[in-house]
JSON list of C-alpha atoms in Angstrom, two decimals:
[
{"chain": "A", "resi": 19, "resn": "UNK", "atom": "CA", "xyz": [-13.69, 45.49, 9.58]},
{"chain": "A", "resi": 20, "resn": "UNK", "atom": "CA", "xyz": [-10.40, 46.06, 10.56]},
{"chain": "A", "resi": 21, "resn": "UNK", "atom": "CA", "xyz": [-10.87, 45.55, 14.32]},
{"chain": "A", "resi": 22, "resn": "UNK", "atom": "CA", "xyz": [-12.96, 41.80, 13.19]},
{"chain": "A", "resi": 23, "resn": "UNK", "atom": "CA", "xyz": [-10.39, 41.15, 11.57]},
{"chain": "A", "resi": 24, "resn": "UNK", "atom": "CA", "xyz": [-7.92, 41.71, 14.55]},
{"chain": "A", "resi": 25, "resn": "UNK", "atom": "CA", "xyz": [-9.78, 39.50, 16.66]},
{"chain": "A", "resi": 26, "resn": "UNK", "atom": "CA", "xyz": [-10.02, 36.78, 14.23]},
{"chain": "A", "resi": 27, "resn": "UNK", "atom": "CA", "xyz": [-6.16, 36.84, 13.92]},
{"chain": "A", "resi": 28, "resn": "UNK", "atom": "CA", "xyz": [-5.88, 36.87, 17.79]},
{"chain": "A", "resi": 29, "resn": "UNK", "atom": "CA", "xyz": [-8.36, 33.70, 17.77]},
{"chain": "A", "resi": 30, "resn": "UNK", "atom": "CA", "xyz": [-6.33, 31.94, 15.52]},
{"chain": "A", "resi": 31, "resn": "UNK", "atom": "CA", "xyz": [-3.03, 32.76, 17.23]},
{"chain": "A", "resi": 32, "resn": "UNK", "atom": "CA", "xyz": [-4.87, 31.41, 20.32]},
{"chain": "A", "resi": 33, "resn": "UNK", "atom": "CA", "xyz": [-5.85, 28.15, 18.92]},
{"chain": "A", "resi": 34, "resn": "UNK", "atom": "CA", "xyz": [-2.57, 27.67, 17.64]},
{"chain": "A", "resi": 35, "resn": "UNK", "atom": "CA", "xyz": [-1.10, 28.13, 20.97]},
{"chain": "A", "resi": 36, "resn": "UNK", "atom": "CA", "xyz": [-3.29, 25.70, 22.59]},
{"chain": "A", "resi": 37, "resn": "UNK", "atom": "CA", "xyz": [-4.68, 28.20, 24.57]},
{"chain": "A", "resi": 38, "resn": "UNK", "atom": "CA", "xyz": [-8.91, 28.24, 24.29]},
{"chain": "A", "resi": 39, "resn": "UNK", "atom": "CA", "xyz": [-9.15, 32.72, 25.16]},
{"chain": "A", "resi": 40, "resn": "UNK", "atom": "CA", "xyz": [-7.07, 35.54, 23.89]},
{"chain": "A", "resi": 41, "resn": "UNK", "atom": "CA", "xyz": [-7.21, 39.22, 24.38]},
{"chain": "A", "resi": 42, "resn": "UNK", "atom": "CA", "xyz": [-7.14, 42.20, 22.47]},
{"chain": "A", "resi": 43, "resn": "UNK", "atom": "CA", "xyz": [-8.03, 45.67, 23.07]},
{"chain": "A", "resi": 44, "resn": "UNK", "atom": "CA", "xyz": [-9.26, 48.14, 20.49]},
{"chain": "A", "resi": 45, "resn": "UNK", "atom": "CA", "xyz": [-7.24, 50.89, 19.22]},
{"chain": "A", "resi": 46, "resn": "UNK", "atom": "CA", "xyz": [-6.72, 53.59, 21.60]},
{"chain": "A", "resi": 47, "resn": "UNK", "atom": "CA", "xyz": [-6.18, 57.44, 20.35]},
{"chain": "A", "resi": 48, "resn": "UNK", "atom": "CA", "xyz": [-2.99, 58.83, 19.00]},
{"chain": "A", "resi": 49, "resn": "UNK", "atom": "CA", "xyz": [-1.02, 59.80, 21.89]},
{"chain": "A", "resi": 50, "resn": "UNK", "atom": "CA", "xyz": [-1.38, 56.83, 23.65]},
{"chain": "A", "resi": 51, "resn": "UNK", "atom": "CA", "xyz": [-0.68, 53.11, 22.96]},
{"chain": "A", "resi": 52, "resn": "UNK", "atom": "CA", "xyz": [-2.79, 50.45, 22.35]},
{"chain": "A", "resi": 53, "resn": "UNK", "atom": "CA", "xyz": [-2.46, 47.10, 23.85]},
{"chain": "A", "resi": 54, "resn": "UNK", "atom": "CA", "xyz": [-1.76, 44.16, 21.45]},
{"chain": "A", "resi": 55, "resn": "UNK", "atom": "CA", "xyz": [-2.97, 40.37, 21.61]},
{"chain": "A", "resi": 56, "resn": "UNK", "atom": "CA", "xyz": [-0.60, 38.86, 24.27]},
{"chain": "A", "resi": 57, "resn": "UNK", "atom": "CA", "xyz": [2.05, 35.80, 24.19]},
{"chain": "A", "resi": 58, "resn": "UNK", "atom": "CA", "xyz": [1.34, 33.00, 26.18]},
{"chain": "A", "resi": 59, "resn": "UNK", "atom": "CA", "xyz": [3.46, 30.26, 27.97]},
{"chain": "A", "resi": 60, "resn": "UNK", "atom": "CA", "xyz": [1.53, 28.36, 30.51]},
{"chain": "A", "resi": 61, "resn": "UNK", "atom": "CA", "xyz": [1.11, 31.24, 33.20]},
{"chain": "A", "resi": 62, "resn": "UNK", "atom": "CA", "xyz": [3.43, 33.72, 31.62]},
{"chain": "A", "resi": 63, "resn": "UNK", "atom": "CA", "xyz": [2.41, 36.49, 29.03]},
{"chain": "A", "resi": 64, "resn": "UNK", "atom": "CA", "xyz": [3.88, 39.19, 27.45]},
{"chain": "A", "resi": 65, "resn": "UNK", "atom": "CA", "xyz": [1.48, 42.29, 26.74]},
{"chain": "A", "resi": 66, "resn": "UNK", "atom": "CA", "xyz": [3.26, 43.93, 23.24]},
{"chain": "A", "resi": 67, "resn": "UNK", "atom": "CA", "xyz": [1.91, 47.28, 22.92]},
{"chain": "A", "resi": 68, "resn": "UNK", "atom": "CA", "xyz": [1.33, 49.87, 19.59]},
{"chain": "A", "resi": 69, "resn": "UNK", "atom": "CA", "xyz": [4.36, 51.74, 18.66]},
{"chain": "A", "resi": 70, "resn": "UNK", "atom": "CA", "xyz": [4.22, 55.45, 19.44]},
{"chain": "A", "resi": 71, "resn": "UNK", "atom": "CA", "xyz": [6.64, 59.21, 18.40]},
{"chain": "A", "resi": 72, "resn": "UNK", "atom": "CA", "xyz": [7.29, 60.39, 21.51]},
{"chain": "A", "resi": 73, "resn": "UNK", "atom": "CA", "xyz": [9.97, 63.90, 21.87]},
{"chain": "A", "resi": 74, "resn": "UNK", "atom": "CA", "xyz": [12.22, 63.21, 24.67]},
{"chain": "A", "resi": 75, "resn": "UNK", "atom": "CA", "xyz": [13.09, 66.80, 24.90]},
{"chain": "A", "resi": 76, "resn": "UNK", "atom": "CA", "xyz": [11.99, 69.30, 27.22]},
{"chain": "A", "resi": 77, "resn": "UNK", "atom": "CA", "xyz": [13.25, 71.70, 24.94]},
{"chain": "A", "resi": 78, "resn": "UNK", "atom": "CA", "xyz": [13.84, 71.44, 20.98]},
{"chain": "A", "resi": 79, "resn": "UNK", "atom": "CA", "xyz": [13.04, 68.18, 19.07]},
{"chain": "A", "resi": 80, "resn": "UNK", "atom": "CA", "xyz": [13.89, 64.61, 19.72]},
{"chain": "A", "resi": 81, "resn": "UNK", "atom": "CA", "xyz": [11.91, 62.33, 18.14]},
{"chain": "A", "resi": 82, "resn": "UNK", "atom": "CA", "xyz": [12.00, 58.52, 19.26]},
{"chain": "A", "resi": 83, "resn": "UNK", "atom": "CA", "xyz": [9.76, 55.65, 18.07]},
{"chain": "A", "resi": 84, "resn": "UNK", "atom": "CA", "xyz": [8.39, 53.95, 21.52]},
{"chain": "A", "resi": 85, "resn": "UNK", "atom": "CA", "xyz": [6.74, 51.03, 22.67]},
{"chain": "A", "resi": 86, "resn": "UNK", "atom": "CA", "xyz": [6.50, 49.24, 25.56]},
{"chain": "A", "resi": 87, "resn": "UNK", "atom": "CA", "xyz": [5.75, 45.72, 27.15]},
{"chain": "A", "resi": 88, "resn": "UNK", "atom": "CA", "xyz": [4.62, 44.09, 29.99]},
{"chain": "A", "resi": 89, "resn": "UNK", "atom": "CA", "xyz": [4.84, 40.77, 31.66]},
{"chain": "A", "resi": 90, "resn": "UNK", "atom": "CA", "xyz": [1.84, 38.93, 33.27]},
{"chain": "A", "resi": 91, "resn": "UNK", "atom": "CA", "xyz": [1.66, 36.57, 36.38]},
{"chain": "A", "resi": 92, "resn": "UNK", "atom": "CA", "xyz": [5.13, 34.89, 37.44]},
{"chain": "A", "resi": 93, "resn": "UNK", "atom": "CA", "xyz": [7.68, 34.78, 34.55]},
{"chain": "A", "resi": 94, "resn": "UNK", "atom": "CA", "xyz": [10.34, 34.19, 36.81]},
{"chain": "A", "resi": 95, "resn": "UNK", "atom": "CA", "xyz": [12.53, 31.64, 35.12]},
{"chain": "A", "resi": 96, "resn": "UNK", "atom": "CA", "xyz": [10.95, 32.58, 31.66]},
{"chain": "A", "resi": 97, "resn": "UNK", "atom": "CA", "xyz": [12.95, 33.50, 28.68]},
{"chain": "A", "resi": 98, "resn": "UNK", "atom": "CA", "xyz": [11.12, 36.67, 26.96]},
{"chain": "A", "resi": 99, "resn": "UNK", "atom": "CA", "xyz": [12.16, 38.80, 24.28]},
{"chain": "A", "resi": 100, "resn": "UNK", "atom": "CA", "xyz": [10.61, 42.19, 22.92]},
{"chain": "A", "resi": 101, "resn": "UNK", "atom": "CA", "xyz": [11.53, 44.58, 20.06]},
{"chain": "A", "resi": 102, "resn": "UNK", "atom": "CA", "xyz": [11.02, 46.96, 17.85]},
{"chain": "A", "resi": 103, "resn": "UNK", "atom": "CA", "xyz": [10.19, 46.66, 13.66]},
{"chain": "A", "resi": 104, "resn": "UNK", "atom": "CA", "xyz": [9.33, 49.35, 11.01]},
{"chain": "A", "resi": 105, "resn": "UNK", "atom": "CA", "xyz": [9.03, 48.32, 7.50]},
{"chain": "A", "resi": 106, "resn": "UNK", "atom": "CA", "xyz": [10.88, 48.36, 4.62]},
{"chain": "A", "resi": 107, "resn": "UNK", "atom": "CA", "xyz": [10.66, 47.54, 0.36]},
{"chain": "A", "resi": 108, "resn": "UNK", "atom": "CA", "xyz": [11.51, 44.27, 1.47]},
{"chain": "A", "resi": 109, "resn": "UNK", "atom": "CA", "xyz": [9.44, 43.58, 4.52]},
{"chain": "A", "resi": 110, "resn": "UNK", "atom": "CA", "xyz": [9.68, 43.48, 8.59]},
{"chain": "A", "resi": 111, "resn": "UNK", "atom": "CA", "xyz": [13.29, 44.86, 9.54]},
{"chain": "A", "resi": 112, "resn": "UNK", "atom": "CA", "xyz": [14.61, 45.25, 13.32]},
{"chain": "A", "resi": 113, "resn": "UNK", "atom": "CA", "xyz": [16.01, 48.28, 14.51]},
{"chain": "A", "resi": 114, "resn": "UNK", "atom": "CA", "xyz": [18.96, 47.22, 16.42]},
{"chain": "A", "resi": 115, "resn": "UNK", "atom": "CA", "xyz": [19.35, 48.08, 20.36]},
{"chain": "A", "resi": 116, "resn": "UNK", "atom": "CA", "xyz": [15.66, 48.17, 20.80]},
{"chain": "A", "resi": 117, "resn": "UNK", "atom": "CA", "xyz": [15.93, 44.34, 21.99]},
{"chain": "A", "resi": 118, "resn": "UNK", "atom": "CA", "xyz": [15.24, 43.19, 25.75]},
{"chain": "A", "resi": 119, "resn": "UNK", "atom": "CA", "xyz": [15.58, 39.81, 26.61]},
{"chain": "A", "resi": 120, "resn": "UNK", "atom": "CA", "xyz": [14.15, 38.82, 30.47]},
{"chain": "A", "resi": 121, "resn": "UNK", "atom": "CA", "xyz": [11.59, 38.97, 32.44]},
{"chain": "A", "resi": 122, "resn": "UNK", "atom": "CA", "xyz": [11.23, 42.49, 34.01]},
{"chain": "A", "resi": 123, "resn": "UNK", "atom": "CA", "xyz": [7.63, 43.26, 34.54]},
{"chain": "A", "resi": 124, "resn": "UNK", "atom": "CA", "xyz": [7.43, 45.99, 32.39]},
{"chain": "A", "resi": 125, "resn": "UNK", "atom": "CA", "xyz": [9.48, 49.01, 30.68]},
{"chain": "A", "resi": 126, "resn": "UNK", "atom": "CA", "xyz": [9.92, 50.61, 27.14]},
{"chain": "A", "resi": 127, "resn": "UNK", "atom": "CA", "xyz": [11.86, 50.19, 24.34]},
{"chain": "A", "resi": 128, "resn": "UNK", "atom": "CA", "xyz": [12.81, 53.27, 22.29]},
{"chain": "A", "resi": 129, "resn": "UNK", "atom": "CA", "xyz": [14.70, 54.09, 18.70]},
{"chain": "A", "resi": 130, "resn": "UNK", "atom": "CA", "xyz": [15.88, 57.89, 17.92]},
{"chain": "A", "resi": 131, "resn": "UNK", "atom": "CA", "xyz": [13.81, 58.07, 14.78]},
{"chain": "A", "resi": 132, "resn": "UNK", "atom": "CA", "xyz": [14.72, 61.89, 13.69]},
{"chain": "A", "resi": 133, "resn": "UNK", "atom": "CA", "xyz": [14.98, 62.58, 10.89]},
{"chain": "A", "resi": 134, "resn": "UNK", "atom": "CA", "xyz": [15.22, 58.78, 9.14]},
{"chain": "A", "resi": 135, "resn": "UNK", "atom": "CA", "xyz": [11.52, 59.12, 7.51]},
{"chain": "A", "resi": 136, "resn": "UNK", "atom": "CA", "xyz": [8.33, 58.07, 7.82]},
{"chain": "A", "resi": 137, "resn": "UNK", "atom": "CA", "xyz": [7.97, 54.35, 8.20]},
{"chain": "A", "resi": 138, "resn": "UNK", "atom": "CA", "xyz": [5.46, 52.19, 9.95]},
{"chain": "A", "resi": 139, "resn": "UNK", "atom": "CA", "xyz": [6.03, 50.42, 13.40]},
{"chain": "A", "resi": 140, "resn": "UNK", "atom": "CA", "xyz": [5.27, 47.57, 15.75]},
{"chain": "A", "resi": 141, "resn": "UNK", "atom": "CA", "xyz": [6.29, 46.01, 18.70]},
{"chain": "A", "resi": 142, "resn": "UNK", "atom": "CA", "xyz": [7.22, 42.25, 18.51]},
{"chain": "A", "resi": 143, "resn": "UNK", "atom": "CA", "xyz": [7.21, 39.90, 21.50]},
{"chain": "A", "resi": 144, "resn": "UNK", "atom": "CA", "xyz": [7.87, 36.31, 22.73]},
{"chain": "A", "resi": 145, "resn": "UNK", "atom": "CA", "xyz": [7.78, 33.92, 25.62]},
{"chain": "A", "resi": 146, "resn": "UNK", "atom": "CA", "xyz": [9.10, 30.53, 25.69]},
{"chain": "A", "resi": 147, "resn": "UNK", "atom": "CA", "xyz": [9.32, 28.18, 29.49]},
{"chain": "A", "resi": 148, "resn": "UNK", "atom": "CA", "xyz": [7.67, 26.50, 31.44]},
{"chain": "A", "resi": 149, "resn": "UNK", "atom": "CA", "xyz": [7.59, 22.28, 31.57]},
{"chain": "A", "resi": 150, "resn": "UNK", "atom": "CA", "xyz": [6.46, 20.85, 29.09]},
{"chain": "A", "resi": 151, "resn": "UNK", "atom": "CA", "xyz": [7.85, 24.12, 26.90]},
{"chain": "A", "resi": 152, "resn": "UNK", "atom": "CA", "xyz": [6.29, 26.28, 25.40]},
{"chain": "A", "resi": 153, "resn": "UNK", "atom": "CA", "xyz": [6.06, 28.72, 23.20]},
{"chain": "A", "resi": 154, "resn": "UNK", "atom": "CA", "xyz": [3.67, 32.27, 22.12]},
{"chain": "A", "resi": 155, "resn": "UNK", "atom": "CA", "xyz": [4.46, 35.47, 20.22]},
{"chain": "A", "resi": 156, "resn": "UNK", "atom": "CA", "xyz": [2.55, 38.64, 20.19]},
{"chain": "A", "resi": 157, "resn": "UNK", "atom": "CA", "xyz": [2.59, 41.25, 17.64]},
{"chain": "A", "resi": 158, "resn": "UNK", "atom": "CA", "xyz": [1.26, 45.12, 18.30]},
{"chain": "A", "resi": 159, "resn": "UNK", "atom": "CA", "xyz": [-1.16, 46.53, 15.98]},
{"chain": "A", "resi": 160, "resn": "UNK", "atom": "CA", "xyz": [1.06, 48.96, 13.49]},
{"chain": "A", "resi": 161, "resn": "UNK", "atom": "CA", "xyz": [1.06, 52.76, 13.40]},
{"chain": "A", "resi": 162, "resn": "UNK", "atom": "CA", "xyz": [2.71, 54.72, 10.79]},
{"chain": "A", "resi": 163, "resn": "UNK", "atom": "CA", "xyz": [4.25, 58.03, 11.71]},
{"chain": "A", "resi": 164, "resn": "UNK", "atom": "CA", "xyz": [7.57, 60.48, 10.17]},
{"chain": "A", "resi": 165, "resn": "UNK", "atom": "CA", "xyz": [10.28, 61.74, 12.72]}
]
């Protein structure tokens, strides 16, 4: 039910967008993140993909909330943004210094999360370009997790 209703979203998004196909892929385990319904810009995407606890220590503990994007084809001259969210009582927040703003083709974005709680987490995208403009905006699926 939950994955139907993930594709329906991603339909919806796509019809929005102009756009006639979207993407999604199904939830992957755990350890390893999931790709999310892409943003598209005539020719450009952005791939947003499930938030993930990661230790960066090789020794100890050091727990960071992760997630990652990727851009698709030529976006070149593109203006794309990605972050991280968790949740709060009062809805969506984002954690400042998780934002990147370019067009790199892909890399990670990363929040020490020790000891702040347990919240849940996504990774937010956009792309905006191209002539005439336009706009798309991917959200990752959300995974909730304590650090």
């Amino acid at each position: 039910m939950k994955k139907a209703l993930a594709i329906a979203g991603v339909t919806c998004a796509a019809l929005l967008m102009g756009t006639t196909t979207a993407t999604a892929q199904a939830e992957s385990p755990a350890d390893a993140p999931a790709a999310a319904p892409q943003a598209a810009a005539a020719g450009c995407y952005l791939a947003v993909y499930t938030p993930w606890k990661q230790n960066m220590s090789s020794s100890g503990r050091n727990d960071h909330a992760r997630g990652k994007y990727a851009t698709v084809n030529n976006c070149s001259g593109w203006y794309n943004t990605a972050l991280l969210q968790y949740h709060r009582w009062h809805g969506w927040t984002r954690i400042a210094g998780t934002e990147w703003v370019g067009n790199r083709s892909m890399s990670y974005l990363q929040w020490k999360c020790q000891g702040k709680g347990t919240f849940t987490y996504r990774t937010k995208g956009s792309v905006r370009g191209g002539s005439p403009a336009r706009v798309g905006w991917a959200t990752s699926a959300e995974r909730r997790f304590s650090c």
